[in-house]
Structure formats: C-alpha cells, structure tokens
Short mmCIF file of C-alpha atoms in Angstrom, two decimals:
data_model
loop_
_atom_site.label_atom_id
_atom_site.label_comp_id
_atom_site.label_asym_id
_atom_site.label_seq_id
_atom_site.Cartn_x
_atom_site.Cartn_y
_atom_site.Cartn_z
CA MET R 1 -2.47 3.98 -5.65
CA LEU R 2 -1.82 4.17 -9.37
CA THR R 3 1.80 5.22 -8.87
CA GLY R 4 2.32 2.32 -6.49
CA THR R 5 0.69 -0.09 -8.92
CA VAL R 6 3.02 0.89 -11.75
CA ALA R 7 6.05 0.95 -9.44
CA VAL R 8 5.43 -2.55 -8.11
CA SER R 9 4.43 -4.36 -11.29
CA ALA R 10 3.60 -3.35 -14.82
CA ARG R 11 1.72 -6.63 -15.23
CA ILE R 12 -0.62 -5.82 -12.34
CA GLY R 13 -1.17 -2.37 -13.82
CA LEU R 14 -1.98 -3.90 -17.22
CA ARG R 15 -4.55 -6.26 -15.70
CA ALA R 16 -6.14 -3.42 -13.75
CA LEU R 17 -6.18 -1.35 -16.95
CA TRP R 18 -8.03 -4.08 -18.84
CA VAL R 19 -10.76 -4.25 -16.17
CA ILE R 20 -11.18 -0.47 -16.02
CA VAL R 21 -11.22 -0.07 -19.81
CA VAL R 22 -13.94 -2.73 -20.18
CA ALA R 23 -16.05 -0.97 -17.53
CA LYS R 24 -15.47 2.37 -19.25
CA LEU R 25 -16.50 1.00 -22.64
CA LEU R 26 -19.69 -0.40 -21.10
CA ALA R 27 -20.50 3.07 -19.75
CA ILE R 28 -19.83 4.64 -23.16
CA GLY R 29 -21.99 2.01 -24.83
CA ALA R 30 -24.83 2.79 -22.42
CA VAL R 31 -24.51 6.49 -23.22
CA ILE R 32 -24.77 5.84 -26.97
CA VAL R 33 -27.67 3.35 -26.73
CA VAL R 34 -29.79 5.25 -24.20
CA GLY R 35 -29.02 8.59 -25.83
CA ALA R 36 -30.06 7.26 -29.25
CA LEU R 37 -33.53 6.56 -27.83
CA HIS R 38 -33.99 10.32 -27.30
CA PHE R 39 -32.33 11.40 -30.55
CA ASP R 40 -34.11 14.15 -32.50
CA ALA R 41 -32.59 15.09 -35.86
CA ALA R 42 -34.16 18.55 -35.59
CA ASN R 43 -31.69 19.37 -32.80
CA LEU R 44 -28.82 19.13 -35.29
CA GLY R 45 -30.06 22.19 -37.19
CA GLY R 46 -27.71 25.14 -37.07
CA PHE R 47 -24.85 22.87 -36.11
CA ILE R 48 -22.35 25.64 -36.83
CA ALA R 49 -23.39 28.64 -34.75
CA PRO R 50 -23.42 31.99 -36.63
CA HIS R 51 -20.19 33.95 -36.44
CA GLN R 52 -20.21 36.83 -33.97
CA PRO R 53 -17.67 39.66 -34.37
CA SER R 54 -15.78 40.62 -31.26
CA SER R 55 -13.88 43.76 -30.29
CA ALA R 56 -12.15 42.01 -27.41
CA PRO R 57 -8.35 41.65 -27.59
CA PRO R 58 -7.34 38.48 -29.45
CA GLY R 59 -6.81 35.59 -27.08
CA THR R 60 -5.22 33.11 -29.49
CA LEU R 61 -1.94 33.26 -31.34
CA LEU R 62 -3.87 33.29 -34.63
CA GLY R 63 -5.88 36.27 -33.42
CA LEU R 64 -2.65 38.04 -32.47
CA ILE R 65 -1.33 37.49 -36.01
CA VAL R 66 -4.42 38.25 -38.14
CA GLY R 67 -6.51 40.30 -35.69
CA PRO R 68 -9.76 39.51 -33.82
CA THR R 69 -11.46 36.43 -35.27
CA GLY R 70 -14.70 36.77 -33.27
CA SER R 71 -16.69 33.98 -31.65
CA PHE R 72 -18.56 30.95 -32.96
CA GLY R 73 -18.68 30.19 -36.69
CA TRP R 74 -15.87 28.18 -38.28
CA PHE R 75 -13.21 30.13 -36.39
CA GLY R 76 -14.93 29.09 -33.18
CA VAL R 77 -14.81 25.47 -34.28
CA PHE R 78 -11.09 25.75 -35.07
CA ALA R 79 -10.40 27.53 -31.78
CA ALA R 80 -12.08 24.71 -29.86
CA ALA R 81 -10.56 21.89 -31.91
CA PRO R 82 -7.14 21.82 -30.15
CA ALA R 83 -8.84 20.71 -26.94
CA ILE R 84 -9.72 17.45 -28.70
CA ALA R 85 -6.01 16.59 -28.69
CA PHE R 86 -6.35 16.01 -24.96
CA ALA R 87 -8.57 13.01 -25.70
CA TYR R 88 -5.91 11.41 -27.90
CA ILE R 89 -3.13 11.56 -25.34
CA GLY R 90 -2.04 8.07 -24.38
CA PHE R 91 -2.06 6.37 -27.77
CA ASP R 92 1.63 7.15 -28.11
CA VAL R 93 2.22 4.93 -25.07
CA VAL R 94 1.65 1.99 -27.39
CA ALA R 95 4.86 2.98 -29.16
CA THR R 96 6.57 3.80 -25.87
CA ALA R 97 6.03 0.23 -24.66
CA SER R 98 7.37 -1.32 -27.87
CA GLU R 99 10.47 -2.65 -26.07
CA GLU R 100 8.18 -4.85 -23.99
CA THR R 101 5.95 -5.94 -26.90
CA LEU R 102 6.13 -9.24 -28.72
CA ASP R 103 6.50 -8.80 -32.49
CA ALA R 104 6.54 -5.00 -32.00
CA PRO R 105 7.04 -4.06 -35.69
CA ARG R 106 3.67 -5.60 -36.53
CA ALA R 107 1.76 -5.31 -33.26
CA VAL R 108 2.50 -1.65 -32.45
CA PRO R 109 1.31 -0.04 -35.72
CA LYS R 110 -1.77 -2.28 -35.88
CA GLY R 111 -2.64 -1.69 -32.23
CA MET R 112 -2.22 2.06 -32.50
CA ILE R 113 -4.20 2.48 -35.73
CA ARG R 114 -7.04 0.20 -34.65
CA SER R 115 -7.39 1.84 -31.25
CA LEU R 116 -7.39 5.29 -32.86
CA VAL R 117 -10.17 4.28 -35.25
CA ILE R 118 -12.29 2.74 -32.49
CA ALA R 119 -11.81 5.73 -30.18
CA THR R 120 -12.61 8.25 -32.93
CA VAL R 121 -15.84 6.43 -33.83
CA LEU R 122 -16.86 6.40 -30.15
CA TYR R 123 -16.05 10.11 -29.73
CA ILE R 124 -18.14 11.08 -32.75
CA ALA R 125 -21.02 8.79 -31.73
CA VAL R 126 -21.20 10.28 -28.23
CA ALA R 127 -21.03 13.85 -29.57
CA VAL R 128 -23.79 13.26 -32.16
CA VAL R 129 -26.02 11.55 -29.62
CA MET R 130 -25.51 14.35 -27.08
CA VAL R 131 -26.36 17.16 -29.50
CA GLY R 132 -29.19 15.05 -30.94
CA MET R 133 -30.81 14.80 -27.51
CA VAL R 134 -30.61 18.48 -26.60
CA PRO R 135 -29.70 21.53 -28.73
CA TYR R 136 -26.21 22.76 -27.93
CA THR R 137 -27.67 26.08 -26.69
CA ARG R 138 -29.30 24.25 -23.79
CA ILE R 139 -26.33 22.12 -22.79
CA SER R 140 -24.45 23.06 -19.64
CA GLU R 141 -20.83 24.04 -20.24
CA SER R 142 -19.69 22.63 -16.90
CA ALA R 143 -21.15 19.11 -17.39
CA PRO R 144 -22.50 18.84 -20.95
CA LEU R 145 -23.12 15.10 -21.18
CA ALA R 146 -24.73 14.76 -17.75
CA ALA R 147 -26.84 17.88 -18.37
CA ALA R 148 -28.07 16.49 -21.71
CA PHE R 149 -29.31 13.27 -20.11
CA GLY R 150 -30.83 15.18 -17.21
CA ALA R 151 -32.74 17.36 -19.67
CA VAL R 152 -34.43 14.31 -21.23
CA GLY R 153 -35.27 12.75 -17.87
CA GLU R 154 -32.59 10.04 -17.82
CA HIS R 155 -31.29 10.95 -14.38
CA ALA R 156 -29.92 7.46 -13.69
CA MET R 157 -27.56 7.89 -16.63
CA VAL R 158 -25.97 10.87 -14.88
CA HIS R 159 -24.48 8.46 -12.35
CA VAL R 160 -23.29 6.14 -15.12
CA ILE R 161 -21.61 9.10 -16.83
CA ASN R 162 -19.93 10.27 -13.63
CA ILE R 163 -18.61 6.77 -12.92
CA GLY R 164 -17.45 6.44 -16.54
CA ALA R 165 -15.68 9.79 -16.31
CA VAL R 166 -13.79 8.73 -13.19
CA LEU R 167 -12.85 5.42 -14.82
CA GLY R 168 -11.76 7.24 -17.97
CA LEU R 169 -9.50 9.62 -16.07
CA THR R 170 -8.13 6.71 -14.07
CA THR R 171 -7.07 4.84 -17.20
CA VAL R 172 -5.46 8.00 -18.60
CA ILE R 173 -3.46 8.55 -15.41
CA LEU R 174 -2.39 4.90 -15.23
CA VAL R 175 -1.33 4.79 -18.89
CA LEU R 176 0.51 8.12 -18.78
CA ILE R 177 2.42 7.23 -15.61
CA ALA R 178 3.49 3.95 -17.21
CA GLY R 179 4.38 5.68 -20.48
CA GLN R 180 6.30 8.55 -18.90
CA THR R 181 8.15 6.04 -16.74
CA ARG R 182 9.39 4.22 -19.85
CA ILE R 183 10.40 7.48 -21.55
CA MET R 184 12.39 8.79 -18.58
CA PHE R 185 13.86 5.32 -17.98
CA ALA R 186 15.18 5.24 -21.56
CA MET R 187 16.49 8.82 -21.28
CA ALA R 188 18.28 7.96 -18.03
CA ARG R 189 19.87 4.86 -19.58
CA ASP R 190 21.21 7.06 -22.36
CA GLY R 191 22.49 9.67 -19.89
CA LEU R 192 20.14 12.53 -20.80
CA LEU R 193 18.91 12.31 -17.19
CA PRO R 194 20.74 11.05 -14.07
CA ARG R 195 21.50 7.38 -14.63
CA GLY R 196 20.22 6.48 -11.20
CA LEU R 197 16.71 6.85 -12.65
CA GLY R 198 17.54 4.21 -15.26
CA THR R 199 17.87 1.30 -12.85
CA LEU R 200 15.47 -1.56 -12.21
CA SER R 201 14.29 -2.52 -8.75
CA ARG R 202 15.87 -5.81 -7.66
CA ARG R 203 12.72 -6.73 -5.77
CA TYR R 204 10.06 -5.77 -8.30
CA HIS R 205 12.10 -5.91 -11.54
CA SER R 206 10.55 -2.63 -12.69
CA PRO R 207 11.82 0.99 -12.84
CA SER R 208 10.33 1.78 -9.44
CA ARG R 209 12.59 4.73 -8.67
CA VAL R 210 11.67 6.78 -11.73
CA THR R 211 8.01 5.76 -11.33
CA LEU R 212 7.92 7.23 -7.83
CA VAL R 213 9.57 10.45 -9.04
CA ILE R 214 6.97 10.83 -11.80
CA GLY R 215 4.08 9.94 -9.51
CA VAL R 216 5.08 12.39 -6.78
CA THR R 217 5.60 15.13 -9.38
CA ALA R 218 2.16 14.49 -10.84
CA ILE R 219 0.54 14.58 -7.40
CA LEU R 220 2.23 17.90 -6.54
CA LEU R 221 1.19 19.44 -9.88
CA ALA R 222 -2.39 18.27 -9.40
CA GLU R 223 -2.51 19.85 -5.95
CA LEU R 224 -0.66 23.10 -6.61
CA ALA R 225 -1.13 24.09 -10.28
CA PRO R 226 -4.40 25.34 -11.87
CA VAL R 227 -5.88 22.34 -13.68
CA LEU R 228 -7.07 24.31 -16.73
CA MET R 229 -3.60 25.77 -17.24
CA LEU R 230 -2.14 22.28 -17.05
CA GLU R 231 -4.73 21.02 -19.55
CA GLN R 232 -3.69 23.65 -22.08
CA LEU R 233 0.00 22.89 -21.55
CA VAL R 234 -0.66 19.19 -22.03
CA VAL R 235 -2.54 19.95 -25.26
CA ILE R 236 0.21 22.11 -26.77
CA GLY R 237 2.84 19.63 -25.62
CA ALA R 238 0.98 16.76 -27.28
CA LEU R 239 0.49 18.73 -30.49
CA PHE R 240 4.18 19.65 -30.58
CA ALA R 241 5.07 15.98 -30.12
CA PHE R 242 2.77 15.03 -33.03
CA LEU R 243 4.44 17.72 -35.15
CA ALA R 244 7.92 16.51 -34.20
CA VAL R 245 7.08 12.90 -35.07
CA SER R 246 5.74 13.95 -38.47
CA ALA R 247 8.86 16.00 -39.15
CA GLY R 248 11.00 13.11 -37.94
CA ALA R 249 9.35 10.74 -40.42
CA ILE R 250 10.44 13.02 -43.27
CA ALA R 251 13.94 13.60 -41.87
CA LEU R 252 14.66 9.92 -41.21
CA ARG R 253 13.68 8.97 -44.76
CA ARG R 254 16.38 11.35 -45.99
CA ARG R 255 19.07 10.75 -43.36
CA MET R 256 18.65 6.99 -42.89
CA PRO R 257 17.07 5.62 -46.07
CA ALA R 258 18.61 2.17 -45.58
CA ALA R 259 17.34 1.70 -42.01
CA PRO R 260 15.11 -1.40 -41.60
CA ARG R 261 11.43 -0.45 -41.59
CA GLU R 262 8.81 -3.05 -40.72
CA PHE R 263 6.18 -0.33 -41.01
CA SER R 264 6.43 2.66 -43.37
CA VAL R 265 4.23 5.73 -43.40
CA PRO R 266 2.25 5.69 -46.67
CA LEU R 267 2.36 8.60 -49.11
CA SER R 268 5.52 10.02 -47.52
CA PRO R 269 6.48 12.85 -47.45
CA LEU R 270 3.01 14.15 -48.45
CA LEU R 271 1.13 12.66 -45.51
CA PRO R 272 3.63 13.78 -42.84
CA ALA R 273 3.71 17.26 -44.42
CA LEU R 274 -0.09 17.50 -44.26
CA SER R 275 0.09 16.32 -40.65
CA ILE R 276 2.57 19.10 -39.85
CA LEU R 277 0.32 21.75 -41.41
CA ALA R 278 -2.80 20.47 -39.64
CA THR R 279 -1.00 20.33 -36.30
CA LEU R 280 0.41 23.83 -36.74
CA TRP R 281 -3.10 25.10 -37.49
CA LEU R 282 -4.39 23.61 -34.24
CA MET R 283 -1.46 25.05 -32.30
CA VAL R 284 -1.93 28.64 -33.52
CA ASN R 285 -5.53 28.46 -32.28
CA LEU R 286 -4.28 28.05 -28.71
CA SER R 287 -4.09 31.05 -26.39
CA VAL R 288 -1.11 33.39 -26.26
CA GLN R 289 -0.71 32.63 -22.56
CA THR R 290 -0.42 28.91 -23.37
CA TRP R 291 2.28 29.66 -25.94
CA LEU R 292 4.23 31.77 -23.43
CA SER R 293 4.03 29.03 -20.81
CA PHE R 294 5.07 26.48 -23.43
CA ALA R 295 8.07 28.64 -24.39
CA VAL R 296 9.22 28.72 -20.76
CA TRP R 297 8.65 24.96 -20.47
CA MET R 298 10.69 24.27 -23.62
CA ALA R 299 13.44 26.68 -22.54
CA VAL R 300 13.86 24.79 -19.27
CA GLY R 301 14.07 21.50 -21.18
CA VAL R 302 16.65 22.87 -23.61
CA LEU R 303 18.74 24.24 -20.74
CA VAL R 304 18.68 20.87 -18.98
CA TYR R 305 19.78 19.20 -22.23
CA LEU R 306 22.57 21.70 -22.93
CA ALA R 307 23.85 21.83 -19.35
CA TYR R 308 23.55 18.13 -18.51
CA GLY R 309 22.23 15.70 -21.09
CA ARG R 310 24.20 16.67 -24.17
CA ARG R 311 27.59 15.88 -22.64
CA ARG R 312 26.45 12.66 -20.98
CA SER R 313 24.34 11.13 -23.73
CA LEU R 314 25.67 7.82 -25.01
CA LEU R 315 23.59 8.02 -28.18
CA ALA R 316 24.92 11.48 -29.06
CA GLY R 317 28.39 10.03 -29.46
CA ALA R 318 27.33 6.91 -31.33
CA PRO R 319 27.88 6.69 -35.10
CA VAL R 320 24.67 6.90 -37.10
CA ALA R 321 24.23 5.37 -40.55
CA SER R 322 22.91 7.55 -43.32
CA GLY R 323 22.55 7.49 -47.07
CA ARG R 324 25.83 9.38 -47.38
CA GLY R 325 27.94 7.18 -45.16
CA ARG R 326 28.49 7.26 -41.42
CA HIS R 327 28.80 10.33 -39.29
CA ARG R 328 28.52 11.34 -35.68
CA ARG R 329 25.38 13.00 -34.38
#
C-alpha cells in the first residue's frame, strides 16, 4: 500500500504522512503525560549499571581492537548507543526532497534542525518517564515501554503504545521509500544506474518505475532477511552516511570555496571533525559481524560503480569549479 501510494502521487503520500504523524505524536504525548503520573525519582538511582567483566570473546569491533570490554557500565552505554541512530533515520529525506521544496536553502536547514530538536526532546522525555515508572531491572527487553505501563497498572496504554508503534513504523517506511526513490531517481538521471529508472510516469508524473523497484526490494528483504541483521546494517549504513556528509563539508570548503552557500555549517571544520570522531566511536561499538556484512555491502556498491556507473555518469565528466581553477572530476 505504501509503495503504491508513493508511486501514484507524492502529494497523496505527504497528506497521509501528515495524518499519521499527528496521530503518532498524540500517542507519544499520552505516553509522556500518563507516564509522568507514575513517575518516581527513586527509580532513577543507579542509572548507570555497574560494570561487569566478561571473559566472552569480544563481539564489537572495539572489543576486537582493545580486548573484552565487559557488560554494563559506560562501555555498555556506548555499545548500546549506535542503536539510537536507527531512530534518526529519515531526517536526511528532508534534504533529499530539496528539489521539490520551495525556498529550499532556507526551508531545508530550518526544517531539519527543528525536527531534530523536537524529536530528541521527545525521545529523552519518553525514556526518562519509562525508567521513572519502573526500574530498568524490571523492564522487559522484548517490549520495554508496554511492560513499564503494564507494571503500573495502565493496561489501556499498552494498546495506545502498540498503535503508536505501528504508526511510527508506517511513517518511517513511507518516508524512506519516498527518500530512496528520489536518491535512485537522481542517480539514474546522472547515469550511475540504468537511465530507465530516471523517467517520470506520464500518467502519474512521478518516478513510479523506480518506486516499484524499491518497494518490491524492501518487501522481499522484509520477508527473507533476518530483521535484526537488517537493523544493524541500516544503523551502520546511516552512521557511515553521517560520517561521509561531515567529511564532505570539510572537503567542499577546501575544493569549492567560492560555491554559493545559503546555509553554512558553523564552526567549520571543528564541528564536522567532532562529528566524524563521534560517529566513528559509535561505529566501532557495532558488532564484528555487522562490519563484515557492511564490507560486503560496500564492495558490491563499489563494483557496481566501477563496472557501470563510473563510465556512464554525466556528472563525472562535468567540469567542477574549485579555488584553484577548473578541473575535471
């Protein structure tokens, strides 16, 4: 249904997204308000669980480099932190849709920053309320939020949470299909992918062909691939993209200093450099298996680029302005 919605009309998808997001925010608001009624500050004691040494083989890349880091404690916090990146996937779609945005140089940065701030405040509020209701030692790992409300007798909220979770996942799927469609559409127009994917439907005036390819691929992955493995791959892929953007901000300042910039990253290159370091730290706390899968994934992408996209890319042969004159990429 979501693939068909995006394929037929982006405007219909946007309207559906607005309705779902409002319903999701109402569910989140109910979680915060009702949960605050059962908040007990005493439950926040021992917020960082004591570190526990472990003799098990290191599971993360950091553990492989420095040796076993154990469980819980600050290393446990850092090991769990990369999973949070999954919650921030989708904000980059704001930039992806900049071609279709009025006054994009002003609207895109403001929209992205404001939405990030709002979402971060909501994430923290829900987490504090959840742990304030029930100590983390009593929260179910499989359904932590629902279990916390069930423990305090708010069983009706369990249904609200489940509905909110479904709505939340629905918005993520809808946004990511739309965003990935625009990315592959742009790549196909450039020639990095078959140009047939970069055509608009005469009937619907949208990139229906590439939308259907993405939707079918997503459905097959959801049915055939282990979901937790996919989640880890999505996390490391998102973190690598954040790292690449930060590095790109530094590189473009040096290579194209005269390029028009309606929005400039403040404190550059310090802020992008700190972003690179923070992202790298999150990435090394991911499992070795995730890194191996990511290496295979990247190798396939590089091979596709070298064997197909590099020779057919229009942008690769276009002259690019730089501070030292013009050259070819």
